PDB file of C-alpha atoms and ligand atoms in Angstrom:
ATOM      1  CA  MET A  45     -14.954  -8.577  -0.190  1.00  0.00           C
ATOM      2  CA  ARG A  46     -16.661  -6.196   2.234  1.00  0.00           C
ATOM      3  CA  ILE A  47     -14.875  -3.026   3.419  1.00  0.00           C
ATOM      4  CA  ASP A  48     -16.202  -0.783   6.197  1.00  0.00           C
ATOM      5  CA  VAL A  49     -14.634   2.590   6.995  1.00  0.00           C
ATOM      6  CA  VAL A  50     -15.481   4.545  10.163  1.00  0.00           C
ATOM      7  CA  THR A  51     -14.354   8.187   9.998  1.00  0.00           C
ATOM      8  CA  ILE A  52     -15.221  11.753  10.999  1.00  0.00           C
ATOM      9  CA  PHE A  53     -14.561  12.743   7.330  1.00  0.00           C
ATOM     10  CA  PRO A  54     -16.786  10.493   5.160  1.00  0.00           C
ATOM     11  CA  GLU A  55     -16.298  12.880   2.192  1.00  0.00           C
ATOM     12  CA  TYR A  56     -12.555  12.107   2.275  1.00  0.00           C
ATOM     13  CA  LEU A  57     -13.437   8.585   1.109  1.00  0.00           C
ATOM     14  CA  GLU A  58     -15.257   9.815  -2.051  1.00  0.00           C
ATOM     15  CA  PRO A  59     -12.379   8.617  -4.294  1.00  0.00           C
ATOM     16  CA  LEU A  60     -13.516   5.063  -3.488  1.00  0.00           C
ATOM     17  CA  ASN A  61     -16.361   5.725  -5.989  1.00  0.00           C
ATOM     18  CA  VAL A  62     -13.891   6.363  -8.838  1.00  0.00           C
ATOM     19  CA  SER A  63     -11.633   4.408 -11.194  1.00  0.00           C
ATOM     20  CA  LEU A  64     -10.482   0.911 -10.284  1.00  0.00           C
ATOM     21  CA  VAL A  65     -12.054   0.747  -6.817  1.00  0.00           C
ATOM     22  CA  GLY A  66     -15.284   2.291  -8.134  1.00  0.00           C
ATOM     23  CA  LYS A  67     -15.373  -0.299 -10.947  1.00  0.00           C
ATOM     24  CA  ALA A  68     -14.683  -3.170  -8.516  1.00  0.00           C
ATOM     25  CA  ARG A  69     -17.693  -1.935  -6.520  1.00  0.00           C
ATOM     26  CA  ALA A  70     -19.875  -1.565  -9.627  1.00  0.00           C
ATOM     27  CA  ALA A  71     -18.860  -5.086 -10.715  1.00  0.00           C
ATOM     28  CA  GLY A  72     -20.002  -6.452  -7.342  1.00  0.00           C
ATOM     29  CA  ARG A  73     -16.478  -7.591  -6.323  1.00  0.00           C
ATOM     30  CA  LEU A  74     -16.326  -5.050  -3.501  1.00  0.00           C
ATOM     31  CA  ASP A  75     -18.962  -3.774  -1.076  1.00  0.00           C
ATOM     32  CA  VAL A  76     -17.711  -0.540   0.576  1.00  0.00           C
ATOM     33  CA  ARG A  77     -19.611   1.108   3.459  1.00  0.00           C
ATOM     34  CA  VAL A  78     -18.497   4.427   4.950  1.00  0.00           C
ATOM     35  CA  ARG A  79     -19.891   5.363   8.377  1.00  0.00           C
ATOM     36  CA  ASP A  80     -19.683   8.779  10.052  1.00  0.00           C
ATOM     37  CA  LEU A  81     -18.203   8.381  13.546  1.00  0.00           C
ATOM     38  CA  ARG A  82     -20.226  11.406  14.677  1.00  0.00           C
ATOM     39  CA  GLN A  83     -23.426   9.356  14.261  1.00  0.00           C
ATOM     40  CA  SER A  84     -22.189   7.505  17.349  1.00  0.00           C
ATOM     41  CA  THR A  85     -21.929  10.572  19.611  1.00  0.00           C
ATOM     42  CA  TYR A  86     -24.654  11.572  22.074  1.00  0.00           C
ATOM     43  CA  ASP A  87     -23.687  15.077  23.225  1.00  0.00           C
ATOM     44  CA  ARG A  88     -24.900  18.336  21.662  1.00  0.00           C
ATOM     45  CA  HIS A  89     -21.512  19.049  20.069  1.00  0.00           C
ATOM     46  CA  ASN A  90     -20.909  15.511  18.695  1.00  0.00           C
ATOM     47  CA  THR A  91     -17.619  15.360  20.579  1.00  0.00           C
ATOM     48  CA  VAL A  92     -15.162  12.630  19.540  1.00  0.00           C
ATOM     49  CA  ASP A  93     -11.955  13.839  21.277  1.00  0.00           C
ATOM     50  CA  ASP A  94     -10.665  14.746  24.728  1.00  0.00           C
ATOM     51  CA  THR A  95      -7.385  15.742  26.395  1.00  0.00           C
ATOM     52  CA  PRO A  96      -4.680  13.084  26.849  1.00  0.00           C
ATOM     53  CA  TYR A  97      -4.123  11.456  30.257  1.00  0.00           C
ATOM     54  CA  GLY A  98      -0.582  12.249  31.386  1.00  0.00           C
ATOM     55  CA  GLY A  99      -0.738  15.627  29.656  1.00  0.00           C
ATOM     56  CA  GLY A 100       0.971  16.763  26.486  1.00  0.00           C
ATOM     57  CA  PRO A 101      -0.115  18.378  23.241  1.00  0.00           C
ATOM     58  CA  GLY A 102      -3.130  17.516  21.101  1.00  0.00           C
ATOM     59  CA  MET A 103      -6.283  15.542  21.677  1.00  0.00           C
ATOM     60  CA  VAL A 104      -7.112  11.818  21.761  1.00  0.00           C
ATOM     61  CA  MET A 105     -10.169  10.163  20.191  1.00  0.00           C
ATOM     62  CA  MET A 106     -12.552   8.882  22.877  1.00  0.00           C
ATOM     63  CA  THR A 107     -13.521   5.249  23.497  1.00  0.00           C
ATOM     64  CA  GLY A 108     -17.312   5.850  23.572  1.00  0.00           C
ATOM     65  CA  PRO A 109     -17.991   6.867  19.953  1.00  0.00           C
ATOM     66  CA  TRP A 110     -15.530   4.288  18.543  1.00  0.00           C
ATOM     67  CA  GLY A 111     -17.071   1.480  20.649  1.00  0.00           C
ATOM     68  CA  GLU A 112     -20.611   2.371  19.527  1.00  0.00           C
ATOM     69  CA  ALA A 113     -19.627   2.788  15.872  1.00  0.00           C
ATOM     70  CA  LEU A 114     -17.601  -0.437  15.708  1.00  0.00           C
ATOM     71  CA  ASP A 115     -20.274  -2.499  17.501  1.00  0.00           C
ATOM     72  CA  GLN A 116     -22.846  -1.183  15.010  1.00  0.00           C
ATOM     73  CA  THR A 117     -20.520  -1.740  12.023  1.00  0.00           C
ATOM     74  CA  LEU A 118     -19.811  -5.334  13.063  1.00  0.00           C
ATOM     75  CA  ALA A 119     -23.491  -6.039  13.803  1.00  0.00           C
ATOM     76  CA  ASP A 120     -24.567  -4.630  10.406  1.00  0.00           C
ATOM     77  CA  GLY A 121     -21.904  -6.634   8.566  1.00  0.00           C
ATOM     78  CA  TYR A 122     -22.686  -9.937  10.272  1.00  0.00           C
ATOM     79  CA  GLU A 123     -26.393  -9.286   9.627  1.00  0.00           C
ATOM     80  CA  ALA A 124     -25.594  -8.843   5.912  1.00  0.00           C
ATOM     81  CA  GLY A 125     -23.763 -12.198   5.910  1.00  0.00           C
ATOM     82  CA  ALA A 126     -20.175 -10.930   6.190  1.00  0.00           C
ATOM     83  CA  HIS A 127     -17.764 -13.024   8.286  1.00  0.00           C
ATOM     84  CA  HIS A 128     -14.201 -13.123   9.657  1.00  0.00           C
ATOM     85  CA  PRO A 129     -13.691  -9.346  10.014  1.00  0.00           C
ATOM     86  CA  VAL A 130     -10.184  -7.903  10.404  1.00  0.00           C
ATOM     87  CA  LEU A 131      -9.736  -4.472  11.997  1.00  0.00           C
ATOM     88  CA  VAL A 132      -7.158  -2.386  10.096  1.00  0.00           C
ATOM     89  CA  VAL A 133      -5.922   0.622  12.082  1.00  0.00           C
ATOM     90  CA  PRO A 134      -3.789   3.132  10.143  1.00  0.00           C
ATOM     91  CA  THR A 135      -1.160   4.653  12.428  1.00  0.00           C
ATOM     92  CA  PRO A 136       2.393   5.934  11.951  1.00  0.00           C
ATOM     93  CA  SER A 137       3.422   3.379  14.624  1.00  0.00           C
ATOM     94  CA  GLY A 138       1.965   0.425  12.701  1.00  0.00           C
ATOM     95  CA  ARG A 139       3.734  -2.313  10.785  1.00  0.00           C
ATOM     96  CA  PRO A 140       4.815  -1.289   7.289  1.00  0.00           C
ATOM     97  CA  PHE A 141       2.196  -1.752   4.571  1.00  0.00           C
ATOM     98  CA  THR A 142       3.888  -3.795   1.829  1.00  0.00           C
ATOM     99  CA  GLN A 143       2.773  -5.684  -1.270  1.00  0.00           C
ATOM    100  CA  ALA A 144       2.948  -8.892   0.818  1.00  0.00           C
ATOM    101  CA  LEU A 145       0.468  -7.397   3.313  1.00  0.00           C
ATOM    102  CA  ALA A 146      -1.758  -6.237   0.421  1.00  0.00           C
ATOM    103  CA  VAL A 147      -1.826  -9.842  -0.857  1.00  0.00           C
ATOM    104  CA  ASP A 148      -2.714 -11.071   2.660  1.00  0.00           C
ATOM    105  CA  LEU A 149      -5.534  -8.522   3.033  1.00  0.00           C
ATOM    106  CA  ALA A 150      -6.877  -9.286  -0.466  1.00  0.00           C
ATOM    107  CA  GLU A 151      -7.503 -12.867   0.715  1.00  0.00           C
ATOM    108  CA  ARG A 152      -9.716 -11.706   3.620  1.00  0.00           C
ATOM    109  CA  PRO A 153     -13.491 -11.450   3.207  1.00  0.00           C
ATOM    110  CA  TRP A 154     -14.074  -8.371   5.403  1.00  0.00           C
ATOM    111  CA  LEU A 155     -11.844  -5.399   6.342  1.00  0.00           C
ATOM    112  CA  VAL A 156     -12.921  -2.734   8.860  1.00  0.00           C
ATOM    113  CA  PHE A 157     -10.803   0.453   8.746  1.00  0.00           C
ATOM    114  CA  THR A 158     -10.641   2.977  11.606  1.00  0.00           C
ATOM    115  CA  PRO A 159      -8.850   6.076  10.256  1.00  0.00           C
ATOM    116  CA  ALA A 160      -8.247   8.450  13.171  1.00  0.00           C
ATOM    117  CA  ARG A 161      -7.480  12.167  13.495  1.00  0.00           C
ATOM    118  CA  TYR A 162      -5.812  14.168  16.289  1.00  0.00           C
ATOM    119  CA  GLU A 163      -3.201  12.101  18.216  1.00  0.00           C
ATOM    120  CA  GLY A 164      -5.017   8.825  17.487  1.00  0.00           C
ATOM    121  CA  ILE A 165      -7.535   6.600  19.299  1.00  0.00           C
ATOM    122  CA  ASP A 166      -7.585   5.747  23.032  1.00  0.00           C
ATOM    123  CA  SER A 167      -5.598   2.469  23.151  1.00  0.00           C
ATOM    124  CA  ARG A 168      -8.348   0.649  25.023  1.00  0.00           C
ATOM    125  CA  VAL A 169     -10.376   0.522  21.802  1.00  0.00           C
ATOM    126  CA  THR A 170      -7.890  -1.679  19.918  1.00  0.00           C
ATOM    127  CA  ALA A 171      -7.208  -3.673  23.127  1.00  0.00           C
ATOM    128  CA  GLU A 172     -10.962  -4.393  23.436  1.00  0.00           C
ATOM    129  CA  TYR A 173     -11.536  -5.372  19.791  1.00  0.00           C
ATOM    130  CA  ALA A 174      -8.358  -7.474  19.720  1.00  0.00           C
ATOM    131  CA  THR A 175     -10.198  -9.894  22.057  1.00  0.00           C
ATOM    132  CA  ARG A 176     -12.878 -10.356  19.352  1.00  0.00           C
ATOM    133  CA  LEU A 177     -11.092 -10.151  15.979  1.00  0.00           C
ATOM    134  CA  PRO A 178      -7.607  -9.768  14.456  1.00  0.00           C
ATOM    135  CA  VAL A 179      -6.366  -6.173  14.738  1.00  0.00           C
ATOM    136  CA  LEU A 180      -3.617  -4.960  12.375  1.00  0.00           C
ATOM    137  CA  GLU A 181      -1.963  -1.623  13.065  1.00  0.00           C
ATOM    138  CA  VAL A 182      -0.529  -0.532   9.711  1.00  0.00           C
ATOM    139  CA  SER A 183       1.608   2.395   8.484  1.00  0.00           C
ATOM    140  CA  ILE A 184       1.825   3.351   4.808  1.00  0.00           C
ATOM    141  CA  GLY A 185       5.261   4.960   5.167  1.00  0.00           C
ATOM    142  CA  ASP A 186       7.727   6.951   7.212  1.00  0.00           C
ATOM    143  CA  TYR A 187       6.167  10.401   7.059  1.00  0.00           C
ATOM    144  CA  VAL A 188       3.460  12.064   9.124  1.00  0.00           C
ATOM    145  CA  LEU A 189      -0.106  12.506   7.849  1.00  0.00           C
ATOM    146  CA  ALA A 190      -2.830  14.536   9.595  1.00  0.00           C
ATOM    147  CA  GLY A 191      -5.106  11.495   9.762  1.00  0.00           C
ATOM    148  CA  GLY A 192      -5.633   7.924   8.619  1.00  0.00           C
ATOM    149  CA  GLU A 193      -8.072   8.501   5.719  1.00  0.00           C
ATOM    150  CA  ALA A 194      -5.394   8.826   3.007  1.00  0.00           C
ATOM    151  CA  ALA A 195      -3.886   5.548   4.269  1.00  0.00           C
ATOM    152  CA  VAL A 196      -7.288   3.852   3.840  1.00  0.00           C
ATOM    153  CA  LEU A 197      -7.403   5.029   0.212  1.00  0.00           C
ATOM    154  CA  VAL A 198      -3.886   3.719  -0.408  1.00  0.00           C
ATOM    155  CA  ILE A 199      -4.481   0.336   1.215  1.00  0.00           C
ATOM    156  CA  THR A 200      -7.900  -0.119  -0.427  1.00  0.00           C
ATOM    157  CA  GLU A 201      -6.530   0.591  -3.919  1.00  0.00           C
ATOM    158  CA  ALA A 202      -3.574  -1.781  -3.444  1.00  0.00           C
ATOM    159  CA  VAL A 203      -5.948  -4.521  -2.211  1.00  0.00           C
ATOM    160  CA  ALA A 204      -8.802  -3.962  -4.710  1.00  0.00           C
ATOM    161  CA  ARG A 205      -6.570  -4.384  -7.768  1.00  0.00           C
ATOM    162  CA  LEU A 206      -5.594  -7.858  -6.485  1.00  0.00           C
ATOM    163  CA  LEU A 207      -9.202  -9.096  -6.246  1.00  0.00           C
ATOM    164  CA  PRO A 208     -10.043 -11.730  -8.871  1.00  0.00           C
ATOM    165  CA  GLY A 209     -11.723 -10.159 -11.893  1.00  0.00           C
ATOM    166  CA  VAL A 210     -10.812  -6.548 -11.044  1.00  0.00           C
ATOM    167  CA  LEU A 211      -7.647  -5.980 -13.078  1.00  0.00           C
ATOM    168  CA  GLY A 212      -8.742  -8.222 -15.951  1.00  0.00           C
ATOM    169  CA  ASN A 213      -5.295  -9.488 -16.874  1.00  0.00           C
ATOM    170  CA  ALA A 214      -3.759 -11.708 -14.165  1.00  0.00           C
ATOM    171  CA  GLN A 215      -0.289 -11.411 -15.780  1.00  0.00           C
ATOM    172  CA  SER A 216      -0.328  -7.688 -15.062  1.00  0.00           C
ATOM    173  CA  HIS A 217       0.386  -8.177 -11.357  1.00  0.00           C
ATOM    174  CA  ALA A 218       2.998 -10.908 -11.723  1.00  0.00           C
ATOM    175  CA  ASP A 219       5.810  -8.584 -12.834  1.00  0.00           C
ATOM    176  CA  ASP A 220       4.847  -5.474 -10.839  1.00  0.00           C
ATOM    177  CA  SER A 221       7.733  -3.873  -9.003  1.00  0.00           C
ATOM    178  CA  PHE A 222       7.384  -5.414  -5.499  1.00  0.00           C
ATOM    179  CA  ALA A 223       5.256  -8.379  -6.526  1.00  0.00           C
ATOM    180  CA  PRO A 224       6.768 -11.088  -4.270  1.00  0.00           C
ATOM    181  CA  GLY A 225       9.260 -13.165  -6.263  1.00  0.00           C
ATOM    182  CA  ALA A 226       8.700 -11.373  -9.567  1.00  0.00           C
ATOM    183  CA  MET A 227      11.586  -9.671 -11.391  1.00  0.00           C
ATOM    184  CA  ALA A 228      13.729 -10.671  -8.330  1.00  0.00           C
ATOM    185  CA  ASP A 229      12.280  -7.612  -6.556  1.00  0.00           C
ATOM    186  CA  LEU A 230      13.781  -5.001  -8.865  1.00  0.00           C
ATOM    187  CA  LEU A 231      12.052  -1.781  -9.813  1.00  0.00           C
ATOM    188  CA  GLU A 232      10.586  -1.589 -13.294  1.00  0.00           C
ATOM    189  CA  GLY A 233      12.518   0.266 -15.980  1.00  0.00           C
ATOM    190  CA  PRO A 234      11.287   3.002 -18.344  1.00  0.00           C
ATOM    191  CA  VAL A 235       8.400   2.453 -20.784  1.00  0.00           C
ATOM    192  CA  TYR A 236       7.538   4.087 -24.132  1.00  0.00           C
ATOM    193  CA  THR A 237       4.639   4.303 -26.590  1.00  0.00           C
ATOM    194  CA  LYS A 238       3.709   6.163 -29.796  1.00  0.00           C
ATOM    195  CA  PRO A 239       4.658   8.503 -31.355  1.00  0.00           C
ATOM    196  CA  PRO A 240       8.144   7.214 -32.266  1.00  0.00           C
ATOM    197  CA  THR A 241       9.597  10.747 -32.063  1.00  0.00           C
ATOM    198  CA  TRP A 242       8.453  13.443 -29.617  1.00  0.00           C
ATOM    199  CA  ARG A 243      10.190  16.822 -29.319  1.00  0.00           C
ATOM    200  CA  GLY A 244      13.212  15.316 -31.000  1.00  0.00           C
ATOM    201  CA  ARG A 245      13.351  12.364 -28.601  1.00  0.00           C
ATOM    202  CA  GLY A 246      13.263   8.871 -30.055  1.00  0.00           C
ATOM    203  CA  ILE A 247      12.727   5.372 -28.671  1.00  0.00           C
ATOM    204  CA  PRO A 248      15.729   3.186 -27.681  1.00  0.00           C
ATOM    205  CA  ASP A 249      16.612   1.283 -30.892  1.00  0.00           C
ATOM    206  CA  VAL A 250      16.503  -2.108 -29.165  1.00  0.00           C
ATOM    207  CA  LEU A 251      12.749  -1.722 -28.496  1.00  0.00           C
ATOM    208  CA  LEU A 252      12.153  -1.311 -32.256  1.00  0.00           C
ATOM    209  CA  SER A 253      14.491  -4.202 -33.194  1.00  0.00           C
ATOM    210  CA  GLY A 254      12.050  -7.087 -32.739  1.00  0.00           C
ATOM    211  CA  HIS A 255      14.798  -9.113 -30.962  1.00  0.00           C
ATOM    212  CA  HIS A 256      12.817 -10.409 -27.970  1.00  0.00           C
ATOM    213  CA  GLY A 257      15.922 -11.728 -26.222  1.00  0.00           C
ATOM    214  CA  ARG A 258      17.774  -8.415 -26.530  1.00  0.00           C
ATOM    215  CA  ILE A 259      14.678  -6.496 -25.450  1.00  0.00           C
ATOM    216  CA  ALA A 260      14.331  -8.660 -22.321  1.00  0.00           C
ATOM    217  CA  ARG A 261      18.057  -8.125 -21.534  1.00  0.00           C
ATOM    218  CA  TRP A 262      17.777  -4.354 -22.039  1.00  0.00           C
ATOM    219  CA  ARG A 263      14.729  -4.185 -19.757  1.00  0.00           C
ATOM    220  CA  ARG A 264      16.551  -6.163 -17.097  1.00  0.00           C
ATOM    221  CA  ASP A 265      19.605  -3.861 -17.343  1.00  0.00           C
ATOM    222  CA  GLU A 266      17.388  -0.780 -17.034  1.00  0.00           C
ATOM    223  CA  ALA A 267      15.627  -2.347 -14.021  1.00  0.00           C
ATOM    224  CA  LEU A 268      19.028  -2.938 -12.396  1.00  0.00           C
ATOM    225  CA  ARG A 269      20.128   0.631 -13.225  1.00  0.00           C
ATOM    226  CA  ARG A 270      16.985   2.152 -11.676  1.00  0.00           C
ATOM    227  CA  THR A 271      17.074  -0.075  -8.623  1.00  0.00           C
ATOM    228  CA  VAL A 272      20.733   0.761  -7.928  1.00  0.00           C
ATOM    229  CA  ALA A 273      19.909   4.483  -8.266  1.00  0.00           C
ATOM    230  CA  ASN A 274      16.614   4.633  -6.314  1.00  0.00           C
ATOM    231  CA  ARG A 275      16.497   1.581  -4.053  1.00  0.00           C
ATOM    232  CA  PRO A 276      20.010   0.240  -3.421  1.00  0.00           C
ATOM    233  CA  ASP A 277      18.644  -1.475  -0.295  1.00  0.00           C
ATOM    234  CA  LEU A 278      16.755  -3.906  -2.587  1.00  0.00           C
ATOM    235  CA  ILE A 279      20.019  -4.971  -4.272  1.00  0.00           C
ATOM    236  CA  GLU A 280      21.786  -5.425  -0.931  1.00  0.00           C
ATOM    237  CA  ARG A 281      18.884  -7.491   0.424  1.00  0.00           C
ATOM    238  CA  ALA A 282      18.498  -9.656  -2.711  1.00  0.00           C
ATOM    239  CA  ASP A 283      19.453 -13.318  -2.771  1.00  0.00           C
ATOM    240  CA  PRO A 284      22.605 -13.237  -4.960  1.00  0.00           C
ATOM    241  CA  ALA A 285      21.339 -16.407  -6.708  1.00  0.00           C
ATOM    242  CA  ALA A 286      18.713 -14.104  -8.297  1.00  0.00           C
ATOM    243  CA  PHE A 287      21.492 -12.447 -10.350  1.00  0.00           C
ATOM    244  CA  GLY A 288      22.754 -14.226 -13.453  1.00  0.00           C
ATOM    245  CA  LYS A 289      26.021 -13.670 -15.329  1.00  0.00           C
ATOM    246  CA  LYS A 290      24.662 -10.715 -17.367  1.00  0.00           C
ATOM    247  CA  ASP A 291      23.139  -9.177 -14.235  1.00  0.00           C
ATOM    248  CA  ARG A 292      26.536  -9.351 -12.527  1.00  0.00           C
ATOM    249  CA  GLU A 293      28.171  -7.687 -15.518  1.00  0.00           C
ATOM    250  CA  MET A 294      25.628  -4.866 -15.342  1.00  0.00           C
ATOM    251  CA  LEU A 295      25.987  -4.525 -11.558  1.00  0.00           C
ATOM    252  CA  SER A 296      29.745  -4.311 -12.008  1.00  0.00           C
ATOM    253  CA  ILE A 297      29.315  -1.524 -14.612  1.00  0.00           C
ATOM    254  CA  LEU A 298      27.062   0.234 -12.068  1.00  0.00           C
ATOM    255  CA  GLY A 299      29.841  -0.049  -9.467  1.00  0.00           C
ATOM    256  CA  TRP A 300      28.426  -2.952  -7.433  1.00  0.00           C
ATOM    257  CA  GLN A 301      30.177  -6.204  -6.572  1.00  0.00           C
ATOM    258  CA  PRO A 302      29.638  -9.279  -4.385  1.00  0.00           C
ATOM    259  CA  GLY A 303      30.979  -9.083  -0.831  1.00  0.00           C
ATOM    260  CA  PRO A 304      32.363 -11.968   1.285  1.00  0.00           C
ATOM    261  CA  ASP A 305      28.810 -13.319   1.892  1.00  0.00           C
ATOM    262  CA  GLY A 306      28.000 -13.218  -1.864  1.00  0.00           C
ATOM    263  CA  ARG A 307      25.482 -10.374  -1.425  1.00  0.00           C
ATOM    264  CA  PHE A 308      26.004  -7.314  -3.576  1.00  0.00           C
ATOM    265  CA  GLY A 309      27.159  -3.969  -2.221  1.00  0.00           C
ATOM    266  CA  PRO A 310      28.590  -0.796  -3.697  1.00  0.00           C
ATOM    267  CA  ASN A 311      32.239  -0.989  -4.761  1.00  0.00           C
ATOM    268  CA  PRO A 312      33.912   1.561  -2.479  1.00  0.00           C
ATOM    269  CA  ASP A 313      36.340   2.477  -5.315  1.00  0.00           C
ATOM    270  CA  ALA A 314      33.555   3.089  -7.880  1.00  0.00           C
ATOM    271  CA  VAL A 315      33.098   6.630  -9.152  1.00  0.00           C
ATOM    272  CA  GLU A 316      29.450   7.692  -8.632  1.00  0.00           C
ATOM    273  CA  GLU A 317      27.522   9.112 -11.615  1.00  0.00           C
TER     274      GLU A 317
HETATM  275  C1  JF8 B  44      -2.351  10.086  11.776  1.00  0.00           C
HETATM  276  C2  JF8 B  44      -4.256   9.793  12.929  1.00  0.00           C
HETATM  277  C3  JF8 B  44       0.194   7.078   8.738  1.00  0.00           C
HETATM  278  N1  JF8 B  44       2.174   6.452   7.420  1.00  0.00           N
HETATM  279  C4  JF8 B  44       1.435   7.306   8.178  1.00  0.00           C
HETATM  280  N2  JF8 B  44       1.843   8.519   8.535  1.00  0.00           N
HETATM  281  N3  JF8 B  44       0.912   9.085   9.284  1.00  0.00           N
HETATM  282  C5  JF8 B  44      -0.128   8.251   9.441  1.00  0.00           C
HETATM  283  C6  JF8 B  44      -1.276   8.557  10.285  1.00  0.00           C
HETATM  284  C7  JF8 B  44      -2.298   7.642  10.507  1.00  0.00           C
HETATM  285  C8  JF8 B  44      -3.360   7.951  11.369  1.00  0.00           C
HETATM  286  C9  JF8 B  44      -3.382   9.196  12.014  1.00  0.00           C
HETATM  287  N4  JF8 B  44      -2.581  11.218  12.528  1.00  0.00           N
HETATM  288  C10 JF8 B  44      -3.735  11.030  13.218  1.00  0.00           C
HETATM  289  C11 JF8 B  44      -1.282   9.805  10.923  1.00  0.00           C
HETATM  290  C12 JF8 B  44      -0.521   5.863   8.538  1.00  0.00           C
HETATM  291  N5  JF8 B  44      -1.079   4.906   8.348  1.00  0.00           N
END
């Protein structure tokens, strides 16, 4: 996979040299190119922003530098043999970035990211490139960042770990929290390792019992407990057929019960912990 990033803060992308993404690059699974948007300015001050039409606060990134930089990025990539580029535009008004979108992006041969600053990029830039290639406006969550670079790091890490040969063990994605279909979309429960006692705290006995069936049941119960506590929306959204008899018992203990449509919701009479 090829990834291009066009930014006014190339140094912000340094973490792409480290850890999993850095190893994917070193292993030749990922070719990452970071381009400084200011290389595509022609005035003395390397200006990339101007005041918004219609007035209002802040500044807007200008068409000129983005057009030059993206034309050059696409030309360089095609020249190097890359094909089927997708433009990924981080913006708080984009579609939510999910594990399903990470899986989709991991199947693409070439991603071009345009992390912006200020109030974002003049809309004519995405309108123009949308006539030439798929453009995905993406948001990594409902909070406000100062720019799109952190979103590029997030998306790139989520995608890179899905590339064949990067994680090593294919089983390790199958039961991730949020892996589509896995664990019926519950959060993962707590995990433990050596030593067996730390500051007077032990390990749940069941994990030392060697009873694989009981261990699997305990893990499932803990996953249900955590999901009810932290992401009750996932329980409400779940297909009730994903919950077996033991799951229903646990959900009942946690104060959840099936409604008229079979989907689970909180029991209004339950006493919250
Ligand atoms: C930005 C450019 C974002 N989830 C998110 N919150 N905020 C952003 C974001 C992205 C780009 C710019 N400010 C200026 C904020 C994403 N993705």
